[in-house]
Tab-separated table of C-alpha atoms in Angstrom:
chain	number	residue	atom	x	y	z
A	914	UNK	CA	55.590	-56.186	15.796
A	915	UNK	CA	54.712	-52.789	17.297
A	916	UNK	CA	51.438	-51.074	16.435
A	917	UNK	CA	51.999	-48.148	14.013
A	918	UNK	CA	51.479	-44.691	15.485
A	919	UNK	CA	48.230	-43.003	14.377
A	920	UNK	CA	50.250	-39.796	14.031
A	921	UNK	CA	51.841	-41.309	10.916
A	922	UNK	CA	48.883	-43.312	9.596
A	923	UNK	CA	47.613	-42.310	6.134
A	924	UNK	CA	44.794	-39.813	5.717
A	925	UNK	CA	42.027	-41.240	3.542
A	926	UNK	CA	38.678	-40.255	2.104
A	927	UNK	CA	35.663	-41.185	4.196
A	928	UNK	CA	32.448	-42.657	2.780
A	929	UNK	CA	29.016	-43.523	4.116
A	930	UNK	CA	30.515	-46.820	5.257
A	931	UNK	CA	32.319	-44.740	7.898
A	932	UNK	CA	29.116	-43.231	9.278
A	933	UNK	CA	29.076	-45.300	12.488
A	934	UNK	CA	32.772	-44.653	13.106
A	935	UNK	CA	32.206	-40.900	12.662
A	936	UNK	CA	29.291	-40.972	15.111
A	937	UNK	CA	31.407	-42.986	17.573
A	938	UNK	CA	34.139	-40.347	17.312
A	939	UNK	CA	31.621	-37.578	18.050
A	940	UNK	CA	30.415	-39.473	21.101
A	941	UNK	CA	34.004	-40.047	22.249
A	942	UNK	CA	34.523	-36.271	22.411
A	943	UNK	CA	31.295	-35.637	24.273
A	944	UNK	CA	29.321	-34.494	21.227
A	945	UNK	CA	25.953	-35.930	20.185
A	946	UNK	CA	26.250	-38.775	17.678
A	947	UNK	CA	24.383	-36.730	15.027
A	948	UNK	CA	24.200	-39.610	12.558
A	949	UNK	CA	21.622	-37.841	10.388
A	950	UNK	CA	23.921	-34.838	9.958
A	951	UNK	CA	27.011	-36.982	9.421
A	952	UNK	CA	25.192	-38.873	6.668
A	953	UNK	CA	24.282	-35.634	4.920
A	954	UNK	CA	27.794	-34.196	5.166
A	955	UNK	CA	29.500	-37.366	3.964
A	956	UNK	CA	27.144	-37.467	0.979
A	957	UNK	CA	27.177	-33.774	0.044
A	958	UNK	CA	30.810	-33.110	1.013
A	959	UNK	CA	34.179	-34.830	1.254
A	960	UNK	CA	35.222	-36.544	4.463
A	961	UNK	CA	38.820	-37.089	5.541
A	962	UNK	CA	39.899	-39.442	8.291
A	963	UNK	CA	42.703	-41.354	9.961
A	964	UNK	CA	42.065	-44.950	10.964
A	965	UNK	CA	42.770	-46.182	14.480
A	966	UNK	CA	44.826	-49.408	14.402
A	967	UNK	CA	42.585	-50.656	17.194
A	968	UNK	CA	39.433	-49.957	15.196
A	969	UNK	CA	37.356	-46.904	14.389
A	970	UNK	CA	38.765	-43.474	13.627
A	971	UNK	CA	41.511	-41.463	15.276
A	972	UNK	CA	40.399	-38.252	13.571
A	973	UNK	CA	37.931	-36.942	11.012
A	974	UNK	CA	36.648	-33.816	9.304
A	975	UNK	CA	34.379	-32.915	6.376
A	976	UNK	CA	34.813	-30.295	3.644
A	977	UNK	CA	31.778	-28.953	1.765
A	978	UNK	CA	32.733	-27.376	-1.570
A	979	UNK	CA	30.693	-24.669	-3.295
A	980	UNK	CA	30.891	-23.383	-6.850
A	981	UNK	CA	32.219	-25.170	-9.951
A	982	UNK	CA	33.061	-28.800	-9.285
A	983	UNK	CA	36.548	-28.597	-10.774
A	984	UNK	CA	37.422	-25.206	-9.246
A	985	UNK	CA	35.304	-24.491	-6.151
A	986	UNK	CA	34.933	-20.895	-4.997
A	987	UNK	CA	34.680	-21.800	-1.314
A	988	UNK	CA	35.230	-24.748	1.010
A	989	UNK	CA	33.570	-25.069	4.418
A	990	UNK	CA	35.374	-27.221	6.989
A	991	UNK	CA	33.437	-28.888	9.779
A	992	UNK	CA	33.264	-31.775	12.240
A	993	UNK	CA	37.004	-31.581	13.015
A	994	UNK	CA	37.460	-34.231	15.710
A	995	UNK	CA	40.348	-36.165	17.260
A	996	UNK	CA	39.717	-39.092	19.612
A	997	UNK	CA	40.322	-38.235	23.266
A	998	UNK	CA	43.186	-40.672	23.804
A	999	UNK	CA	45.012	-39.288	20.751
A	1000	UNK	CA	44.464	-35.601	21.543
A	1001	UNK	CA	47.317	-33.115	21.849
A	1002	UNK	CA	49.597	-35.195	19.628
A	1003	UNK	CA	49.477	-32.960	16.542
A	1004	UNK	CA	46.973	-35.176	14.709
A	1005	UNK	CA	44.368	-32.437	14.294
A	1006	UNK	CA	47.033	-30.085	12.951
A	1007	UNK	CA	48.206	-32.726	10.479
A	1008	UNK	CA	44.652	-33.364	9.282
A	1009	UNK	CA	44.018	-29.636	8.810
A	1010	UNK	CA	47.284	-29.157	6.920
A	1011	UNK	CA	46.216	-31.981	4.616
A	1012	UNK	CA	42.927	-30.203	3.914
A	1013	UNK	CA	44.711	-26.904	3.258
A	1014	UNK	CA	47.077	-28.622	0.833
A	1015	UNK	CA	44.272	-30.484	-0.919
A	1016	UNK	CA	42.121	-27.352	-1.344
A	1017	UNK	CA	45.009	-25.290	-2.729
A	1018	UNK	CA	44.053	-21.653	-3.364
A	1019	UNK	CA	40.341	-22.164	-2.598
A	1020	UNK	CA	39.182	-19.827	0.211
A	1021	UNK	CA	38.062	-21.749	3.285
A	1022	UNK	CA	35.659	-21.032	6.117
A	1023	UNK	CA	34.843	-22.716	9.404
A	1024	UNK	CA	33.074	-22.135	12.713
A	1025	UNK	CA	35.584	-22.426	15.545
A	1026	UNK	CA	35.005	-23.277	19.181
A	1027	UNK	CA	37.203	-21.512	21.750
A	1028	UNK	CA	39.121	-24.796	22.077
A	1029	UNK	CA	39.854	-25.076	18.355
A	1030	UNK	CA	40.461	-21.403	17.548
A	1031	UNK	CA	44.192	-21.308	18.536
A	1032	UNK	CA	45.015	-24.114	16.087
A	1033	UNK	CA	43.126	-22.435	13.259
A	1034	UNK	CA	44.815	-19.107	13.959
A	1035	UNK	CA	48.193	-20.850	13.887
A	1036	UNK	CA	47.311	-22.214	10.439
A	1037	UNK	CA	46.400	-18.755	9.134
A	1038	UNK	CA	42.634	-18.505	9.650
A	1039	UNK	CA	41.277	-15.088	10.661
A	1040	UNK	CA	38.123	-14.321	12.657
A	1041	UNK	CA	35.565	-12.564	10.446
A	1042	UNK	CA	32.364	-12.953	12.452
A	1043	UNK	CA	30.474	-14.695	15.232
A	1044	UNK	CA	27.387	-16.874	15.543
A	1045	UNK	CA	25.190	-17.568	18.565
A	1046	UNK	CA	23.634	-20.999	19.039
A	1047	UNK	CA	20.155	-20.674	20.555
A	1048	UNK	CA	18.045	-23.582	21.788
A	1049	UNK	CA	14.616	-23.896	23.362
A	1050	UNK	CA	10.879	-24.410	22.972
A	1051	UNK	CA	9.469	-21.636	20.827
A	1052	UNK	CA	6.542	-19.638	22.219
A	1053	UNK	CA	4.332	-18.314	19.384
A	1054	UNK	CA	4.208	-14.583	18.769
A	1055	UNK	CA	1.100	-12.465	19.088
A	1056	UNK	CA	0.154	-10.967	16.717
A	1057	UNK	CA	1.366	-13.403	14.086
A	1058	UNK	CA	4.024	-12.221	11.592
A	1059	UNK	CA	2.623	-10.313	8.625
A	1060	UNK	CA	4.678	-12.215	6.052
A	1061	UNK	CA	2.995	-15.172	4.352
A	1062	UNK	CA	4.819	-18.510	4.367
A	1063	UNK	CA	3.936	-21.935	3.029
A	1064	UNK	CA	5.426	-25.377	2.518
A	1065	UNK	CA	7.791	-25.468	-0.435
A	1066	UNK	CA	6.920	-27.563	-3.475
A	1067	UNK	CA	9.044	-29.034	-6.240
A	1068	UNK	CA	8.066	-26.069	-8.391
A	1069	UNK	CA	9.754	-23.714	-5.901
A	1070	UNK	CA	13.205	-25.248	-6.248
A	1071	UNK	CA	14.300	-22.970	-9.078
A	1072	UNK	CA	13.295	-19.868	-7.106
A	1073	UNK	CA	14.994	-21.155	-3.952
A	1074	UNK	CA	18.223	-21.830	-5.849
A	1075	UNK	CA	18.111	-18.401	-7.484
A	1076	UNK	CA	17.657	-16.652	-4.133
A	1077	UNK	CA	20.294	-18.776	-2.409
A	1078	UNK	CA	22.850	-18.046	-5.150
A	1079	UNK	CA	22.122	-14.332	-4.872
A	1080	UNK	CA	22.423	-14.224	-1.072
A	1081	UNK	CA	25.143	-16.819	-0.432
A	1082	UNK	CA	27.169	-15.453	-3.323
A	1083	UNK	CA	28.228	-18.879	-4.620
A	1084	UNK	CA	26.285	-21.697	-6.271
A	1085	UNK	CA	25.257	-24.345	-3.714
A	1086	UNK	CA	22.974	-26.403	-5.974
A	1087	UNK	CA	24.305	-29.871	-4.952
A	1088	UNK	CA	23.625	-29.083	-1.281
A	1089	UNK	CA	20.354	-27.176	-1.575
A	1090	UNK	CA	18.768	-29.806	-3.830
A	1091	UNK	CA	19.335	-32.360	-1.055
A	1092	UNK	CA	17.254	-30.345	1.435
A	1093	UNK	CA	13.838	-31.861	0.593
A	1094	UNK	CA	15.124	-35.341	1.479
A	1095	UNK	CA	17.230	-34.202	4.449
A	1096	UNK	CA	14.833	-31.812	6.180
A	1097	UNK	CA	11.515	-32.496	7.899
A	1098	UNK	CA	10.241	-29.113	6.746
A	1099	UNK	CA	11.144	-26.752	3.915
A	1100	UNK	CA	9.189	-23.508	3.746
A	1101	UNK	CA	9.229	-20.381	1.625
A	1102	UNK	CA	8.135	-16.796	2.226
A	1103	UNK	CA	6.400	-15.261	-0.744
A	1104	UNK	CA	5.353	-11.816	-1.901
A	1105	UNK	CA	3.370	-11.285	-5.111
A	1106	UNK	CA	4.375	-14.697	-6.364
A	1107	UNK	CA	8.092	-14.128	-5.735
A	1108	UNK	CA	10.116	-16.060	-3.150
A	1109	UNK	CA	11.691	-13.607	-0.693
A	1110	UNK	CA	12.981	-16.149	1.815
A	1111	UNK	CA	13.262	-19.823	2.593
A	1112	UNK	CA	14.187	-21.983	5.560
A	1113	UNK	CA	14.450	-25.629	6.499
A	1114	UNK	CA	14.127	-27.526	9.775
A	1115	UNK	CA	15.888	-30.875	10.092
A	1116	UNK	CA	16.075	-33.434	12.923
A	1117	UNK	CA	19.125	-33.506	15.175
A	1118	UNK	CA	18.836	-35.691	18.259
A	1119	UNK	CA	16.000	-34.182	20.342
A	1120	UNK	CA	15.877	-30.856	18.453
A	1121	UNK	CA	14.824	-29.425	15.124
A	1122	UNK	CA	17.661	-27.376	13.633
A	1123	UNK	CA	16.558	-24.328	11.670
A	1124	UNK	CA	18.902	-23.830	8.734
A	1125	UNK	CA	19.544	-22.556	6.243
A	1126	UNK	CA	17.618	-19.364	6.948
A	1127	UNK	CA	17.704	-16.926	4.036
A	1128	UNK	CA	15.328	-13.957	4.127
A	1129	UNK	CA	14.761	-10.514	2.638
A	1130	UNK	CA	14.681	-8.907	6.090
A	1131	UNK	CA	14.230	-9.626	9.785
A	1132	UNK	CA	10.431	-9.744	9.596
A	1133	UNK	CA	10.625	-12.410	6.914
A	1134	UNK	CA	13.116	-14.385	8.995
A	1135	UNK	CA	10.764	-14.199	11.988
A	1136	UNK	CA	7.838	-15.470	9.920
A	1137	UNK	CA	9.843	-18.425	8.642
A	1138	UNK	CA	11.034	-19.422	12.129
A	1139	UNK	CA	7.518	-19.123	13.552
A	1140	UNK	CA	6.075	-21.259	10.751
A	1141	UNK	CA	8.728	-23.961	11.238
A	1142	UNK	CA	8.145	-23.949	15.010
A	1143	UNK	CA	4.424	-24.500	14.419
A	1144	UNK	CA	5.251	-27.731	12.614
A	1145	UNK	CA	7.114	-29.484	15.439
A	1146	UNK	CA	6.842	-30.247	19.148
A	1147	UNK	CA	10.620	-30.454	19.528
A	1148	UNK	CA	12.908	-27.747	20.792
A	1149	UNK	CA	14.293	-25.492	18.086
A	1150	UNK	CA	18.003	-24.937	17.611
A	1151	UNK	CA	19.728	-22.545	15.246
A	1152	UNK	CA	22.961	-20.555	14.847
A	1153	UNK	CA	22.282	-16.871	14.181
A	1154	UNK	CA	24.833	-14.339	12.975
A	1155	UNK	CA	25.260	-12.030	16.000
A	1156	UNK	CA	24.930	-8.971	13.771
A	1157	UNK	CA	21.235	-9.827	13.501
A	1158	UNK	CA	20.582	-8.377	16.941
A	1159	UNK	CA	16.845	-7.853	16.447
A	1160	UNK	CA	16.259	-11.470	15.467
A	1161	UNK	CA	18.382	-12.744	18.359
A	1162	UNK	CA	16.403	-10.617	20.821
A	1163	UNK	CA	13.117	-11.838	19.319
A	1164	UNK	CA	13.931	-15.570	19.534
A	1165	UNK	CA	15.268	-15.095	23.068
A	1166	UNK	CA	12.001	-13.469	24.123
A	1167	UNK	CA	10.208	-16.512	22.722
A	1168	UNK	CA	12.109	-19.146	24.632
A	1169	UNK	CA	15.330	-19.838	22.691
A	1170	UNK	CA	18.268	-19.227	25.021
A	1171	UNK	CA	21.842	-18.590	23.822
A	1172	UNK	CA	23.954	-21.570	24.882
A	1173	UNK	CA	27.151	-21.252	22.851
A	1174	UNK	CA	29.086	-18.943	20.535
A	1175	UNK	CA	31.310	-19.873	17.593
A	1176	UNK	CA	33.825	-17.667	15.807
A	1177	UNK	CA	33.433	-17.598	12.036
A	1178	UNK	CA	36.910	-17.822	10.500
A	1179	UNK	CA	38.258	-17.471	6.962
A	1180	UNK	CA	41.422	-18.638	5.218
A	1181	UNK	CA	42.523	-17.124	1.920
A	1182	UNK	CA	39.876	-14.369	2.027
A	1183	UNK	CA	39.096	-11.425	4.277
A	1184	UNK	CA	35.356	-12.100	4.558
A	1185	UNK	CA	32.683	-14.618	3.537
A	1186	UNK	CA	31.016	-14.089	0.141
A	1187	UNK	CA	27.464	-12.953	-0.385
A	1188	UNK	CA	25.074	-10.689	1.489
A	1189	UNK	CA	25.188	-11.253	5.247
A	1190	UNK	CA	22.181	-8.961	5.804
A	1191	UNK	CA	19.928	-11.631	4.243
A	1192	UNK	CA	21.806	-14.678	5.515
A	1193	UNK	CA	20.530	-15.284	9.044
A	1194	UNK	CA	21.615	-18.870	9.803
A	1195	UNK	CA	23.644	-21.585	8.032
A	1196	UNK	CA	22.329	-24.986	7.089
A	1197	UNK	CA	24.708	-26.208	9.784
A	1198	UNK	CA	27.895	-24.625	11.139
A	1199	UNK	CA	29.729	-27.691	9.780
A	1200	UNK	CA	28.812	-26.726	6.203
A	1201	UNK	CA	29.188	-22.954	6.380
């Protein structure tokens, strides 16, 4: 009996039981295994995958939904991967079409690499922005930022959620409430007892990823990054909206070099929701 072609194998929901297979797939395509991030995404979002008859996964992706549970206002697609030996066989296109069909009229967003952008454009996604990944050891600023920051407490969660909803434009409660367990650090910037910014730093291989980064202005964003950097010896990594030119110049001067750019793309909407002027970096590009 011949082995069935993966191109026609069923697409199924992924669970945490698929974590190792997802990490193996990342490694197969030359990406870091990123098991910590995969675990978060599979818990907070919905994974889709195609099984390899020989074991493991042929393809996978994750969709993070924001807004009402029964009628989300936005879906963020990430971690779209096809195993090397099954590439260029239409499997990624089939997986994406399945996601589009499943999400119906819900607007979708994703961060596209130059390799993936042609497929997404073919499916109807439009470029609406760009993000720069910066990585490096952070050199502290002198003088120190004027904005006060501190470690977040349980009592801050309501204020963080209120600010995030205002800036992101859509309720992300199920994701944001997972940050204290997911991140190594969660800090807030405060003025007169009111939270004006917050940021997290979470472990990813040999780096600490800064995200999300929500702040009233660039000075507040700087203070949050500097305070997170002070709490780790690892290199920092983050993905900054390129329109935040001042912040990009500042982190570059302090040792974080641009290493990659992603195009932000939308499907079913002309632009992302919310206030981009206060949204400096995503939690992860895989979750929008």
